[in-house]
């Protein structure tokens, strides 16, 4: 566009690289530019001196607006509109409104010469303040702003709509009074622009974007401004019209509910639902201000539900704590217990079938393939027993306790061990195929996929190795990794004792994102519908957006969550050390039901045929109807 | 001699009429033009035009793409950026170009250059944070150096099998396959927001007089909220980055047709720009198209 390039620049040195006027330039042989006050969009504001007053320094503010119209007819129309608006502003007379001295058009720009106001604008003040503005101060500004709007809206023959109420357009002068500094005259210069442009959004009412400008629009913008002043949350950084998603008192609890209610009244989406006039809003503000002091609403005491809200199908008592996770294979439920036994129960009825004794506690989940069940024990051994009778097939001896759940993959069993090795054992013979060395105990269940094995270790190292045992990549967390990894769409997710959930690119191990929690975690994450669900020792079950590590919801249990969640259809099931099994809505995190047991739940549940199976440290195995 | 040979050479035998395959080729077979083989590597095309109505080009683009082969070869990587500047004087073009440069510099320095390290460094920032910081840094650069200027910016960092996307404004990233062209970024424009709130129908939004008004852009104040997200690289599909000079005038369906019927991404980009200009070319047009091979 021809006119976007300044034609004033015919004298070299008058404009800078950006086309702004340089100090020393004189406009109309009268206004000497002293410096720039601000620039935004299609306009700039300069501090100037009126040379018609040679004996005193009379300061003025000169607003320059660039006429972008390429077509001569359009150009003329823009100039005419500008002059009409300037004439209107010149007739206004109110202490909060700066006086208009002059206007003129030169080449591709039009200029408005105004009263120069000493002071600070509220946006700068917001930026510089360390804390919230006091509520009473904001109320007094708000009352003055209402008065000014009442004047403008009552202007004859027709109301004047300010259109651009926002902190940067409100000055606090040296007498601590407000002044409105920027009337929306610049909009004359933005008719039907092509290409991308910026609006000063965030404060503007919805109807303004339909081209409507009316007094209720100014009331909305005033509400938005007050919201920003009291919450310090810049609405321009939020989606438009989202104030209701962040109530004032949620961000600044010191604000009284009455003032919050007034602001909400101004911010109603529908103009009909707002205060009918600035006068009415002022009355509401004054009424609210009378109620001094900050009211503290009594925290709604959550009613505890002690009763179990879900149907128990059966339960079965073992001789010690059940800290691990069951599996169901061909109608039989297998679970390891700290009484050293692997139990096999009829999954439907909960009746005892057999148990197999190892020499140590079983903190791992069994694995099963065809007619063999594999169980790893703290007795340093991996045991292979028949699935139907629990008869020993073979054992494999590692160099330390095994706390990593074995994983079956193409005829081999993969598992880690406290001896610092990842062991790979032939399913048929129980002989070692190969092993890979880490520098510390491996307690995560290995993840085997696409000829790669992924596992974490107690040193905080996370490994990706190939089937030759060669390291493809390694990632280091700051603390131990006990949480077992999952792989979804090329991304690896796991938690660490360093209070963090990590998301790594599976091919190269690049950290794509991380999510910080309130405590260490050993819970293994679960995935569904773009959500990562994980538990943490801070007692919270978190749902995190897998695309961008945003927290979607959280559910606070009453103790640590060291077990892992599972997802079945649209439900999350997760146990807590508080002794309860929780069922949460996957999308909202709302509790569907909870089931109390007599001891901490540290294992992971499993769902088969609409039945939820899990063990508790109260020595019981439970089967619940989902 | 040659002539004689040619004259007296027996005519090549015609293929038997029977057995000639006349069945329609599959869409992917049709797409296999005489261009470069697209089997294993990412292929990139790009094009830009000032449009039919403007004299200034305020759009910027940046393309960087690395492939390697051999023992311990590097993963495929790339950085693709489109920015559409705005503002009076010349601030639009300056804002978009310094933003692109700032983002490219930050992501190279803190991420891509590390690919060449022989020792893995442990304490690097997650890519999502890097992307967010890079856009925030660009914002800071524009705020301080180009007051009054602003720009959209959509950046895609490809590393291995994952792309990390940073986005502000209303330039778009599309995922395009044989069936659809689907925007994966969210326009930070008012009409889009009104559409999300159910106040405007999509067809109303398309012709809305203020469809170009943004509520978020680089260079508009110190606090910038950036959209960053990650997703797996698409397979046998395209990623298109473009300014609204393209998507605002060429319907998604036509974009999809042009992209999937072109011989290669470069030709596709040129065709996209042609289509936008044929539709009036009211604004600057920028397109970067990345083809991702099947796995």
mmCIF file of C-alpha atoms in Angstrom, chain B residues 2-218:
data_model
loop_
_atom_site.group_PDB
_atom_site.id
_atom_site.type_symbol
_atom_site.label_atom_id
_atom_site.label_comp_id
_atom_site.label_asym_id
_atom_site.label_seq_id
_atom_site.Cartn_x
_atom_site.Cartn_y
_atom_site.Cartn_z
ATOM 1 C CA UNK B 2 21.067 -43.297 -37.586
ATOM 2 C CA UNK B 3 18.312 -42.325 -39.901
ATOM 3 C CA UNK B 4 18.642 -45.516 -41.885
ATOM 4 C CA UNK B 5 18.689 -47.567 -38.794
ATOM 5 C CA UNK B 6 15.576 -45.946 -37.591
ATOM 6 C CA UNK B 7 13.779 -46.399 -40.847
ATOM 7 C CA UNK B 8 14.639 -50.027 -41.222
ATOM 8 C CA UNK B 9 14.368 -51.049 -37.630
ATOM 9 C CA UNK B 10 11.422 -53.301 -37.055
ATOM 10 C CA UNK B 11 8.604 -51.614 -35.238
ATOM 11 C CA UNK B 12 8.416 -52.465 -31.576
ATOM 12 C CA UNK B 13 5.790 -55.001 -30.861
ATOM 13 C CA UNK B 14 2.584 -53.561 -29.486
ATOM 14 C CA UNK B 15 1.598 -54.863 -26.112
ATOM 15 C CA UNK B 16 -1.194 -57.389 -26.382
ATOM 16 C CA UNK B 17 -4.558 -55.747 -25.973
ATOM 17 C CA UNK B 18 -5.643 -58.359 -23.554
ATOM 18 C CA UNK B 19 -4.167 -58.108 -20.121
ATOM 19 C CA UNK B 20 -3.592 -54.366 -20.214
ATOM 20 C CA UNK B 21 -4.481 -52.954 -16.876
ATOM 21 C CA UNK B 22 -7.110 -50.295 -17.240
ATOM 22 C CA UNK B 23 -8.424 -50.342 -13.719
ATOM 23 C CA UNK B 24 -8.144 -46.954 -11.976
ATOM 24 C CA UNK B 25 -4.975 -46.495 -10.060
ATOM 25 C CA UNK B 26 -5.102 -45.999 -6.338
ATOM 26 C CA UNK B 27 -4.863 -42.378 -5.224
ATOM 27 C CA UNK B 28 -1.390 -42.895 -3.819
ATOM 28 C CA UNK B 29 -0.213 -44.489 -7.071
ATOM 29 C CA UNK B 30 -1.546 -41.500 -8.983
ATOM 30 C CA UNK B 31 0.303 -39.156 -6.713
ATOM 31 C CA UNK B 32 3.570 -40.844 -7.506
ATOM 32 C CA UNK B 33 4.598 -38.450 -10.225
ATOM 33 C CA UNK B 34 7.949 -38.243 -11.924
ATOM 34 C CA UNK B 35 9.185 -36.044 -9.089
ATOM 35 C CA UNK B 36 11.626 -37.102 -6.392
ATOM 36 C CA UNK B 37 11.002 -40.391 -4.679
ATOM 37 C CA UNK B 38 9.072 -39.687 -1.532
ATOM 38 C CA UNK B 39 9.512 -43.050 0.106
ATOM 39 C CA UNK B 40 11.756 -42.467 3.040
ATOM 40 C CA UNK B 41 12.402 -38.848 3.650
ATOM 41 C CA UNK B 42 10.566 -35.740 4.459
ATOM 42 C CA UNK B 43 10.128 -33.475 1.418
ATOM 43 C CA UNK B 44 9.507 -29.751 1.766
ATOM 44 C CA UNK B 45 8.074 -27.121 -0.547
ATOM 45 C CA UNK B 46 7.475 -23.427 -0.039
ATOM 46 C CA UNK B 47 6.098 -20.417 -1.850
ATOM 47 C CA UNK B 48 5.239 -16.837 -1.111
ATOM 48 C CA UNK B 49 3.499 -14.014 -2.916
ATOM 49 C CA UNK B 50 2.699 -10.443 -2.049
ATOM 50 C CA UNK B 51 -0.786 -10.977 -3.470
ATOM 51 C CA UNK B 52 -2.740 -8.929 -5.965
ATOM 52 C CA UNK B 53 -3.759 -5.958 -3.859
ATOM 53 C CA UNK B 54 -0.845 -5.129 -1.638
ATOM 54 C CA UNK B 55 2.511 -3.598 -2.301
ATOM 55 C CA UNK B 56 4.163 -4.784 0.911
ATOM 56 C CA UNK B 57 4.974 -8.284 1.935
ATOM 57 C CA UNK B 58 4.537 -8.585 5.681
ATOM 58 C CA UNK B 59 4.746 -12.404 5.735
ATOM 59 C CA UNK B 60 7.911 -14.261 6.631
ATOM 60 C CA UNK B 61 8.772 -17.909 6.311
ATOM 61 C CA UNK B 62 11.633 -20.079 7.462
ATOM 62 C CA UNK B 63 12.457 -23.615 6.419
ATOM 63 C CA UNK B 64 15.245 -25.810 7.669
ATOM 64 C CA UNK B 65 15.407 -29.526 7.150
ATOM 65 C CA UNK B 66 18.059 -32.095 7.915
ATOM 66 C CA UNK B 67 18.386 -35.684 6.831
ATOM 67 C CA UNK B 68 21.334 -37.952 7.239
ATOM 68 C CA UNK B 69 22.313 -41.524 6.593
ATOM 69 C CA UNK B 70 24.972 -43.883 7.785
ATOM 70 C CA UNK B 71 25.971 -45.544 10.995
ATOM 71 C CA UNK B 72 24.561 -43.731 14.003
ATOM 72 C CA UNK B 73 22.763 -41.401 11.655
ATOM 73 C CA UNK B 74 20.941 -38.440 13.053
ATOM 74 C CA UNK B 75 17.197 -38.532 13.199
ATOM 75 C CA UNK B 76 15.358 -36.521 10.618
ATOM 76 C CA UNK B 77 14.833 -33.021 11.900
ATOM 77 C CA UNK B 78 13.331 -29.800 10.694
ATOM 78 C CA UNK B 79 12.109 -26.395 11.658
ATOM 79 C CA UNK B 80 9.313 -24.686 9.735
ATOM 80 C CA UNK B 81 7.955 -21.255 10.554
ATOM 81 C CA UNK B 82 5.361 -18.954 9.053
ATOM 82 C CA UNK B 83 4.674 -15.461 10.421
ATOM 83 C CA UNK B 84 2.272 -12.803 9.220
ATOM 84 C CA UNK B 85 3.123 -9.320 10.416
ATOM 85 C CA UNK B 86 0.829 -6.396 11.021
ATOM 86 C CA UNK B 87 1.014 -2.788 12.076
ATOM 87 C CA UNK B 88 1.523 0.646 10.654
ATOM 88 C CA UNK B 89 4.564 2.092 8.987
ATOM 89 C CA UNK B 90 6.799 -0.860 8.209
ATOM 90 C CA UNK B 91 6.425 -2.498 11.576
ATOM 91 C CA UNK B 92 4.510 -5.512 10.226
ATOM 92 C CA UNK B 93 7.257 -6.763 7.993
ATOM 93 C CA UNK B 94 9.918 -6.040 10.587
ATOM 94 C CA UNK B 95 7.917 -7.759 13.338
ATOM 95 C CA UNK B 96 7.399 -10.936 11.344
ATOM 96 C CA UNK B 97 10.970 -11.183 10.181
ATOM 97 C CA UNK B 98 12.647 -10.551 13.524
ATOM 98 C CA UNK B 99 10.234 -12.955 15.210
ATOM 99 C CA UNK B 100 11.083 -15.713 12.775
ATOM 100 C CA UNK B 101 14.751 -15.062 13.210
ATOM 101 C CA UNK B 102 14.485 -14.982 16.987
ATOM 102 C CA UNK B 103 12.542 -18.252 17.163
ATOM 103 C CA UNK B 104 14.870 -20.005 14.704
ATOM 104 C CA UNK B 105 17.891 -18.850 16.629
ATOM 105 C CA UNK B 106 16.578 -20.004 20.000
ATOM 106 C CA UNK B 107 15.435 -23.417 18.782
ATOM 107 C CA UNK B 108 18.655 -24.040 16.927
ATOM 108 C CA UNK B 109 20.796 -23.020 19.815
ATOM 109 C CA UNK B 110 18.928 -24.924 22.498
ATOM 110 C CA UNK B 111 17.723 -27.927 20.601
ATOM 111 C CA UNK B 112 18.845 -28.689 17.071
ATOM 112 C CA UNK B 113 22.516 -27.932 17.593
ATOM 113 C CA UNK B 114 22.584 -30.494 20.397
ATOM 114 C CA UNK B 115 21.889 -33.172 17.799
ATOM 115 C CA UNK B 116 25.493 -32.864 16.757
ATOM 116 C CA UNK B 117 26.837 -33.316 20.266
ATOM 117 C CA UNK B 118 28.749 -36.537 20.759
ATOM 118 C CA UNK B 119 27.962 -36.644 24.461
ATOM 119 C CA UNK B 120 24.376 -36.438 25.558
ATOM 120 C CA UNK B 121 23.739 -33.464 27.738
ATOM 121 C CA UNK B 122 21.445 -34.227 30.600
ATOM 122 C CA UNK B 123 20.052 -30.931 31.564
ATOM 123 C CA UNK B 124 18.214 -29.682 28.535
ATOM 124 C CA UNK B 125 14.791 -28.129 28.696
ATOM 125 C CA UNK B 126 11.763 -30.029 27.421
ATOM 126 C CA UNK B 127 10.914 -29.166 23.829
ATOM 127 C CA UNK B 128 7.542 -27.793 24.801
ATOM 128 C CA UNK B 129 9.154 -25.317 27.200
ATOM 129 C CA UNK B 130 11.799 -24.456 24.630
ATOM 130 C CA UNK B 131 9.152 -23.689 22.074
ATOM 131 C CA UNK B 132 7.217 -21.578 24.540
ATOM 132 C CA UNK B 133 10.353 -19.664 25.528
ATOM 133 C CA UNK B 134 11.307 -19.131 21.900
ATOM 134 C CA UNK B 135 7.958 -17.518 21.133
ATOM 135 C CA UNK B 136 8.058 -15.467 24.313
ATOM 136 C CA UNK B 137 11.512 -14.273 23.402
ATOM 137 C CA UNK B 138 10.292 -13.260 19.954
ATOM 138 C CA UNK B 139 7.469 -11.407 21.660
ATOM 139 C CA UNK B 140 9.924 -9.549 23.829
ATOM 140 C CA UNK B 141 12.019 -8.651 20.800
ATOM 141 C CA UNK B 142 9.033 -7.215 18.979
ATOM 142 C CA UNK B 143 7.726 -5.365 22.030
ATOM 143 C CA UNK B 144 11.050 -3.620 22.548
ATOM 144 C CA UNK B 145 12.211 -3.177 18.979
ATOM 145 C CA UNK B 146 9.035 -2.709 16.986
ATOM 146 C CA UNK B 147 6.542 -0.843 19.150
ATOM 147 C CA UNK B 148 3.182 -0.929 17.502
ATOM 148 C CA UNK B 149 4.066 -3.902 15.379
ATOM 149 C CA UNK B 150 2.844 -7.418 15.758
ATOM 150 C CA UNK B 151 2.857 -10.747 14.040
ATOM 151 C CA UNK B 152 1.285 -14.149 14.004
ATOM 152 C CA UNK B 153 3.708 -17.020 14.256
ATOM 153 C CA UNK B 154 3.321 -20.728 13.756
ATOM 154 C CA UNK B 155 6.426 -22.853 14.233
ATOM 155 C CA UNK B 156 6.861 -26.597 13.841
ATOM 156 C CA UNK B 157 9.914 -28.332 15.233
ATOM 157 C CA UNK B 158 10.319 -31.870 13.936
ATOM 158 C CA UNK B 159 12.627 -34.165 15.842
ATOM 159 C CA UNK B 160 12.506 -37.878 15.175
ATOM 160 C CA UNK B 161 8.939 -39.067 15.282
ATOM 161 C CA UNK B 162 7.438 -36.116 17.055
ATOM 162 C CA UNK B 163 6.561 -32.580 16.065
ATOM 163 C CA UNK B 164 6.329 -29.769 18.589
ATOM 164 C CA UNK B 165 4.175 -26.859 17.537
ATOM 165 C CA UNK B 166 4.158 -23.305 18.819
ATOM 166 C CA UNK B 167 1.392 -21.002 17.696
ATOM 167 C CA UNK B 168 0.087 -17.478 18.171
ATOM 168 C CA UNK B 169 -2.398 -15.698 15.930
ATOM 169 C CA UNK B 170 -4.282 -16.891 12.904
ATOM 170 C CA UNK B 171 -1.736 -18.411 10.617
ATOM 171 C CA UNK B 172 -2.523 -22.102 10.473
ATOM 172 C CA UNK B 173 -1.004 -25.543 10.507
ATOM 173 C CA UNK B 174 -3.034 -28.103 8.582
ATOM 174 C CA UNK B 175 -2.782 -31.843 8.559
ATOM 175 C CA UNK B 176 -3.607 -33.026 5.063
ATOM 176 C CA UNK B 177 -4.125 -36.562 3.847
ATOM 177 C CA UNK B 178 -6.005 -38.175 1.004
ATOM 178 C CA UNK B 179 -9.343 -37.429 2.592
ATOM 179 C CA UNK B 180 -9.192 -34.176 4.511
ATOM 180 C CA UNK B 181 -7.379 -30.959 5.312
ATOM 181 C CA UNK B 182 -7.753 -30.370 9.024
ATOM 182 C CA UNK B 183 -6.407 -27.324 10.886
ATOM 183 C CA UNK B 184 -4.515 -28.416 14.000
ATOM 184 C CA UNK B 185 -3.904 -24.934 15.340
ATOM 185 C CA UNK B 186 -6.552 -22.734 16.867
ATOM 186 C CA UNK B 187 -6.996 -19.266 15.382
ATOM 187 C CA UNK B 188 -6.635 -16.562 17.994
ATOM 188 C CA UNK B 189 -9.145 -14.481 16.155
ATOM 189 C CA UNK B 190 -12.301 -12.933 17.440
ATOM 190 C CA UNK B 191 -14.596 -14.554 14.970
ATOM 191 C CA UNK B 192 -13.151 -17.945 15.838
ATOM 192 C CA UNK B 193 -13.749 -17.217 19.482
ATOM 193 C CA UNK B 194 -17.322 -16.117 18.758
ATOM 194 C CA UNK B 195 -17.717 -19.304 16.775
ATOM 195 C CA UNK B 196 -16.413 -21.335 19.723
ATOM 196 C CA UNK B 197 -18.901 -19.583 21.989
ATOM 197 C CA UNK B 198 -21.692 -20.471 19.594
ATOM 198 C CA UNK B 199 -22.317 -16.808 18.712
ATOM 199 C CA UNK B 200 -21.389 -17.193 15.061
ATOM 200 C CA UNK B 201 -21.922 -19.964 12.584
ATOM 201 C CA UNK B 202 -18.856 -21.053 10.586
ATOM 202 C CA UNK B 203 -20.385 -19.694 7.368
ATOM 203 C CA UNK B 204 -21.003 -16.341 9.088
ATOM 204 C CA UNK B 205 -17.450 -16.301 10.371
ATOM 205 C CA UNK B 206 -16.074 -16.760 6.875
ATOM 206 C CA UNK B 207 -17.565 -13.481 5.665
ATOM 207 C CA UNK B 208 -17.469 -11.550 8.918
ATOM 208 C CA UNK B 209 -16.090 -8.027 8.386
ATOM 209 C CA UNK B 210 -13.817 -8.399 11.394
ATOM 210 C CA UNK B 211 -12.540 -11.853 10.660
ATOM 211 C CA UNK B 212 -9.012 -10.499 10.637
ATOM 212 C CA UNK B 213 -9.061 -9.154 14.171
ATOM 213 C CA UNK B 214 -6.784 -11.103 16.482
ATOM 214 C CA UNK B 215 -6.935 -11.313 20.233
ATOM 215 C CA UNK B 216 -3.466 -12.723 20.524
ATOM 216 C CA UNK B 217 -0.349 -11.870 18.561
ATOM 217 C CA UNK B 218 3.360 -11.598 19.081
#
